[in-house]
Amino acid sequence: MGLKLSILDQTPIGEDETAVDAFRHTVELAQQAEAWGYHRFWVSEHHDSDTVVGSSPEVLISYLLAKTSRIRIGSGGVMLQHYSPYKVAENFGVLASLAPGRVDLGIGRAPGGLPRSTKALQQEAAGGGRTLAEKLAELRRFLQDALEPDHPLHGVKAVPVAAQPAGLYLLGASASSAELAAGLGIPYVFAQFLNGDEPVLRQALETYRREFRAPAPAVPEALLALSVIVTDTDEEAKELAADNKVVKIHLESGRTVTVKSLEQAEKFGSQTDEKYTVEVKEAKIIHGSKETVRRQLLDIGQAYGAEELILAVAMKGFDRRLHAYEPLKEAFSELAV
């Protein structure tokens, strides 16, 4: 089987654009992705952001399903820590019943915003006091209508129970997230564009494959999510890649939050009482001409045993992003997708 290519779109809002423009671009990209033969198209969840407007992936997924006919559509991902697993299961039960066999439910571990937006999302239940692992396990049971008899909500169904439930994935960038996905026996997506540390990536995938627990015929399914820049020349792509940074906020509690800029880090600092440090690193971006990027992606897929890569083009301007995805898919045209 050849290397599958998929797309993650964060619905960025460009200079002098409105949310209407940004969503129109996401719809157009999804339709083009289907025409080009990409395997799946995922959208992200961010809150209180000046740069991306995709705050409600389940709503956007519904619209994208109606505007496409074959490509898988999903979330990359829903930030489950903010929500009731029951309601998420209902939302994706509806989606999976509207478009059987085409819906993915990727779960993200990050908050998807700064402390104040997290507080706004969780103000009613304050997170419910449960861990993400507990909520993810419950979500999986609701999706499959398989609550244990001793569960306090046994007998409650997340209606509709889809004949082909949404595919459940966990997104992460550490060995701990890999271990969680392995324990539940679900596919794992390592976000290399958030954590480009090669030893961490290798450890996470080794942990996932070693600890994977699911009845046969299920097997470990590890995907990689990567940032790419594709231009006419390697030199142009190198210049664009140099402008991209990853800003990590290391909190006293031990958590690490990744943001897009020092400005966002400053906003985070103004919204939290927790002590923290800020680290700025070069972003891990696969860049070059389409042939150069093709070679790098093939090498990455082989090195880590990945059968699918989820790509996010790290370029400003919708036309540039659109024109990067097309030649990239052309470069893989001889591979099965």
Coordinates of C-alpha atoms in Angstrom, one line a residue:
M1 CA 0.0 0.0 0.0
G2 CA 1.3 3.5 -0.9
L3 CA 1.7 6.4 1.4
K4 CA -1.6 8.2 2.0
L5 CA -1.8 11.9 2.1
S6 CA -4.3 14.0 4.0
I7 CA -4.9 17.6 4.9
L8 CA -5.3 19.5 8.2
D9 CA -6.8 23.0 7.7
Q10 CA -7.0 25.5 10.5
T11 CA -9.2 28.0 8.7
P12 CA -6.7 30.9 9.0
I13 CA -8.0 34.4 8.5
G14 CA -5.7 36.5 6.3
E15 CA -5.0 40.2 6.3
D16 CA -8.1 42.3 5.3
E17 CA -10.2 39.1 5.3
T18 CA -13.3 38.3 7.2
A19 CA -14.5 35.0 8.7
V20 CA -16.7 34.6 5.6
D21 CA -13.6 34.6 3.5
A22 CA -11.7 32.2 5.7
F23 CA -14.6 29.6 5.7
R24 CA -15.1 30.0 2.0
H25 CA -11.4 29.1 1.6
T26 CA -11.7 26.0 3.8
V27 CA -14.7 24.8 1.8
E28 CA -12.9 25.3 -1.5
L29 CA -9.8 23.6 -0.2
A30 CA -11.8 20.6 0.9
Q31 CA -13.5 20.3 -2.5
Q32 CA -10.1 20.6 -4.3
A33 CA -8.6 18.0 -1.9
E34 CA -11.3 15.6 -2.9
A35 CA -10.7 16.2 -6.6
W36 CA -7.0 15.8 -6.2
G37 CA -7.4 12.5 -4.3
Y38 CA -6.4 13.3 -0.8
H39 CA -7.5 10.6 1.7
R40 CA -9.1 12.8 4.4
F41 CA -9.6 16.4 5.3
W42 CA -9.5 17.5 8.9
V43 CA -10.3 20.9 10.6
S44 CA -9.0 22.2 13.9
E45 CA -10.5 23.8 17.0
H46 CA -9.2 27.1 18.3
H47 CA -10.8 29.7 20.5
D48 CA -10.5 33.5 21.0
S49 CA -7.9 33.8 18.2
D50 CA -7.1 36.6 15.9
T51 CA -5.5 34.3 13.3
V52 CA -7.8 31.3 13.0
V53 CA -11.5 31.1 13.1
G54 CA -12.3 27.4 13.3
S55 CA -13.8 27.3 16.8
S56 CA -16.5 24.7 16.1
P57 CA -15.2 21.8 14.1
E58 CA -18.4 19.7 14.4
V59 CA -20.5 22.5 12.7
L60 CA -17.9 23.0 10.0
I61 CA -17.6 19.3 9.4
S62 CA -21.4 19.1 8.8
Y63 CA -21.1 21.8 6.1
L64 CA -18.0 20.2 4.5
L65 CA -19.7 16.8 4.3
A66 CA -22.6 18.5 2.4
K67 CA -20.2 20.2 0.0
T68 CA -18.2 17.0 -0.8
S69 CA -19.1 13.5 -1.7
R70 CA -16.3 11.0 -1.1
I71 CA -13.4 12.3 1.0
R72 CA -13.3 11.6 4.7
I73 CA -14.0 14.7 6.8
G74 CA -13.1 15.1 10.5
S75 CA -11.7 17.0 13.4
G76 CA -8.1 17.5 14.2
G77 CA -9.2 17.8 16.8
V78 CA -12.1 18.3 19.2
M79 CA -10.8 19.5 22.6
L80 CA -12.6 16.9 24.8
Q81 CA -11.4 18.4 28.1
H82 CA -14.0 21.2 27.6
Y83 CA -17.0 19.0 26.8
S84 CA -19.3 16.2 27.9
P85 CA -18.3 13.0 26.2
Y86 CA -22.0 12.2 25.8
K87 CA -22.7 15.4 23.8
V88 CA -19.6 14.9 21.6
A89 CA -20.8 11.3 20.9
E90 CA -24.2 12.6 20.0
N91 CA -22.8 15.2 17.6
F92 CA -20.6 12.7 15.8
G93 CA -23.4 10.1 15.8
V94 CA -25.5 12.6 13.8
L95 CA -22.6 13.3 11.5
A96 CA -21.7 9.7 10.9
S97 CA -25.4 8.9 10.2
L98 CA -25.6 11.8 7.7
A99 CA -22.5 10.6 5.9
P100 CA -21.8 6.9 6.7
G101 CA -18.2 5.9 6.5
R102 CA -16.9 9.4 5.9
V103 CA -16.5 10.9 9.4
D104 CA -13.5 11.0 11.7
L105 CA -13.4 12.2 15.3
G106 CA -9.9 13.3 16.2
I107 CA -9.5 14.3 19.9
G108 CA -6.9 16.9 20.8
R109 CA -5.2 17.2 24.2
A110 CA -4.4 21.0 24.0
P111 CA -6.8 23.6 25.3
G112 CA -7.2 25.2 21.9
G113 CA -6.8 28.7 23.4
L114 CA -5.5 30.8 26.2
P115 CA -6.6 30.5 29.9
R116 CA -9.6 32.9 29.7
S117 CA -11.1 31.0 26.8
T118 CA -10.6 27.7 28.7
K119 CA -12.4 29.3 31.7
A120 CA -15.2 30.4 29.4
L121 CA -15.6 26.9 27.9
Q122 CA -15.6 25.2 31.3
Q123 CA -17.4 27.7 33.5
E124 CA -20.5 25.6 34.0
A125 CA -18.8 22.4 35.1
A126 CA -15.2 23.4 35.6
G127 CA -14.1 20.4 33.6
G128 CA -16.1 18.0 35.8
G129 CA -13.0 17.0 37.8
R130 CA -12.3 14.1 35.3
T131 CA -9.1 13.5 33.4
L132 CA -8.9 13.5 29.6
A133 CA -8.2 9.7 29.8
E134 CA -11.4 9.1 31.7
K135 CA -13.5 11.3 29.3
L136 CA -11.9 9.7 26.2
A137 CA -12.7 6.2 27.5
E138 CA -16.3 7.2 28.2
L139 CA -16.6 8.8 24.8
R140 CA -15.5 5.6 23.1
R141 CA -18.1 3.6 25.0
F142 CA -20.9 6.1 24.0
L143 CA -19.8 6.0 20.4
Q144 CA -20.1 2.2 20.5
D145 CA -23.2 2.0 22.8
A146 CA -21.1 -0.1 25.1
L147 CA -21.3 1.4 28.6
E148 CA -20.5 -1.2 31.3
P149 CA -23.4 -2.4 33.4
D150 CA -21.8 -0.8 36.5
H151 CA -21.4 2.6 34.9
P152 CA -23.7 5.2 36.5
L153 CA -25.1 6.2 33.1
H154 CA -25.6 2.6 31.9
G155 CA -28.7 2.4 29.7
V156 CA -28.3 6.0 28.3
K157 CA -27.7 6.0 24.6
A158 CA -26.0 8.7 22.6
V159 CA -28.6 8.9 19.9
P160 CA -28.2 8.2 17.0
V161 CA -25.9 5.1 17.4
A162 CA -24.4 5.2 13.9
A163 CA -24.1 1.9 12.0
Q164 CA -20.6 3.1 11.0
P165 CA -19.4 5.2 14.0
A166 CA -17.0 8.1 13.5
G167 CA -13.4 6.8 13.4
L168 CA -11.9 7.8 16.8
Y169 CA -8.3 9.1 16.8
L170 CA -6.1 10.7 19.5
L171 CA -3.8 13.5 18.6
G172 CA -0.7 14.2 20.7
A173 CA 3.0 15.0 20.8
S174 CA 4.4 12.9 23.6
A175 CA 4.9 9.3 24.9
S176 CA 2.1 9.8 27.4
S177 CA -0.5 10.6 24.7
A178 CA 0.8 7.6 22.7
E179 CA 0.4 5.4 25.7
L180 CA -3.2 6.6 26.2
A181 CA -4.1 5.8 22.6
A182 CA -2.4 2.4 22.8
G183 CA -4.3 1.5 26.0
L184 CA -7.6 2.3 24.3
G185 CA -6.6 0.5 21.1
I186 CA -7.3 3.5 18.9
P187 CA -5.3 5.2 16.1
Y188 CA -2.7 7.7 17.2
V189 CA -1.6 10.9 15.4
F190 CA 1.7 12.4 16.4
A191 CA 1.7 16.2 15.8
Q192 CA 5.3 16.6 14.6
F193 CA 4.6 20.3 13.7
L194 CA 4.1 20.9 17.4
N195 CA 7.0 18.8 18.7
G196 CA 9.8 18.3 16.1
D197 CA 12.1 16.6 18.7
E198 CA 13.1 13.4 16.8
P199 CA 13.8 11.3 20.0
V200 CA 10.4 12.2 21.4
L201 CA 8.7 11.3 18.2
R202 CA 10.5 7.9 18.0
Q203 CA 9.8 7.2 21.7
A204 CA 6.1 8.0 21.2
L205 CA 5.6 5.7 18.3
E206 CA 7.6 2.9 19.9
T207 CA 5.5 3.3 23.0
Y208 CA 2.3 3.2 21.0
R209 CA 3.1 0.1 19.1
R210 CA 4.5 -1.7 22.1
E211 CA 1.6 -0.9 24.4
F212 CA -1.2 -1.2 21.8
R213 CA -4.1 -3.2 23.3
A214 CA -7.1 -4.1 21.1
P215 CA -8.8 -7.4 20.0
A216 CA -7.7 -8.8 16.6
P217 CA -7.9 -7.9 13.8
A218 CA -7.2 -4.3 15.1
V219 CA -3.6 -3.3 14.6
P220 CA -1.7 -0.1 15.7
E221 CA -2.3 2.7 13.3
A222 CA 0.2 5.6 13.7
L223 CA -0.2 8.8 11.6
L224 CA 2.1 11.8 11.4
A225 CA 0.9 15.4 11.2
L226 CA 3.4 17.7 9.5
S227 CA 3.9 21.3 8.4
V228 CA 5.0 21.7 4.9
I229 CA 6.1 24.6 2.6
V230 CA 6.1 23.8 -1.2
T231 CA 7.4 26.4 -3.7
D232 CA 9.0 26.4 -7.1
T233 CA 12.5 26.4 -5.7
D234 CA 14.3 25.0 -2.6
E235 CA 15.8 28.5 -1.9
E236 CA 12.4 30.2 -1.8
A237 CA 11.0 27.6 0.5
K238 CA 14.0 27.8 2.8
E239 CA 13.4 31.6 3.3
L240 CA 9.8 31.1 4.1
A241 CA 10.5 28.3 6.6
A242 CA 13.0 30.5 8.4
D243 CA 10.2 32.9 9.4
N244 CA 8.3 30.2 11.3
K245 CA 8.8 29.7 15.0
V246 CA 7.3 27.5 17.7
V247 CA 6.8 29.1 21.1
K248 CA 6.4 26.8 24.0
I249 CA 5.2 27.9 27.5
H250 CA 6.5 25.7 30.2
L251 CA 4.2 26.0 33.3
E252 CA 5.3 25.4 36.9
S253 CA 2.8 22.6 37.1
G254 CA 4.7 20.7 34.5
R255 CA 2.4 21.3 31.6
T256 CA 3.6 22.7 28.3
V257 CA 1.4 24.8 26.0
T258 CA 2.5 25.6 22.4
V259 CA 1.4 28.9 20.9
K260 CA 2.2 30.5 17.6
S261 CA 4.0 33.7 18.6
L262 CA 5.6 35.6 21.4
E263 CA 2.6 37.9 21.4
Q264 CA 0.4 35.0 22.2
A265 CA 2.8 33.9 24.9
E266 CA 2.5 37.3 26.5
K267 CA -1.3 37.1 26.4
F268 CA -1.1 33.7 28.0
G269 CA 1.1 35.2 30.8
S270 CA -1.4 38.0 31.4
Q271 CA -4.2 35.4 31.8
T272 CA -2.6 32.9 34.2
D273 CA -1.5 33.1 37.8
E274 CA 0.9 30.2 37.3
K275 CA 4.6 30.8 37.0
Y276 CA 6.0 29.9 33.6
T277 CA 9.0 30.2 31.2
V278 CA 8.9 30.8 27.4
E279 CA 11.0 28.9 24.9
V280 CA 11.3 29.9 21.3
K281 CA 12.4 27.2 18.8
E282 CA 12.8 26.8 15.0
A283 CA 9.6 25.3 13.7
K284 CA 10.0 21.8 12.2
I285 CA 8.7 22.3 8.7
I286 CA 9.3 20.1 5.7
H287 CA 10.1 22.6 2.9
G288 CA 11.4 22.8 -0.7
S289 CA 10.3 22.2 -4.2
K290 CA 7.6 19.5 -4.8
E291 CA 10.3 16.9 -5.6
T292 CA 12.4 17.8 -2.5
V293 CA 9.3 17.7 -0.3
R294 CA 8.2 14.4 -1.9
R295 CA 11.6 12.8 -1.1
Q296 CA 11.5 14.1 2.5
L297 CA 8.0 12.8 3.1
L298 CA 8.8 9.4 1.7
D299 CA 11.8 9.2 3.9
I300 CA 9.8 10.2 7.0
G301 CA 7.1 7.7 6.2
Q302 CA 9.7 4.9 5.8
A303 CA 11.7 5.9 8.9
Y304 CA 8.7 5.9 11.2
G305 CA 6.6 3.2 9.6
A306 CA 3.8 5.6 8.9
E307 CA 1.3 4.8 6.2
E308 CA -0.4 8.2 6.3
L309 CA 0.8 11.8 6.6
I310 CA -1.6 14.6 7.5
L311 CA -0.2 17.8 6.0
A312 CA -0.7 21.5 7.0
V313 CA 0.8 24.0 4.6
A314 CA 2.5 26.7 6.6
M315 CA 2.2 29.5 4.1
K316 CA 0.3 32.8 4.3
G317 CA -2.3 33.5 1.7
F318 CA -5.0 31.1 0.5
D319 CA -3.8 31.0 -3.1
R320 CA -0.3 30.0 -2.0
R321 CA -1.6 27.3 0.2
L322 CA -3.9 26.0 -2.5
H323 CA -1.2 26.0 -5.1
A324 CA 1.1 24.1 -2.7
Y325 CA -1.2 21.2 -2.1
E326 CA -1.8 20.5 -5.8
P327 CA 1.8 20.0 -6.9
L328 CA 2.5 18.0 -3.8
K329 CA -0.3 15.6 -4.6
E330 CA 0.9 15.5 -8.2
A331 CA 4.3 14.4 -6.9
F332 CA 2.7 11.4 -5.3
S333 CA 0.5 10.6 -8.2
E334 CA 2.2 7.3 -8.9
L335 CA 1.6 6.1 -5.3
A336 CA -1.6 4.5 -4.1
V337 CA -3.7 6.9 -2.1

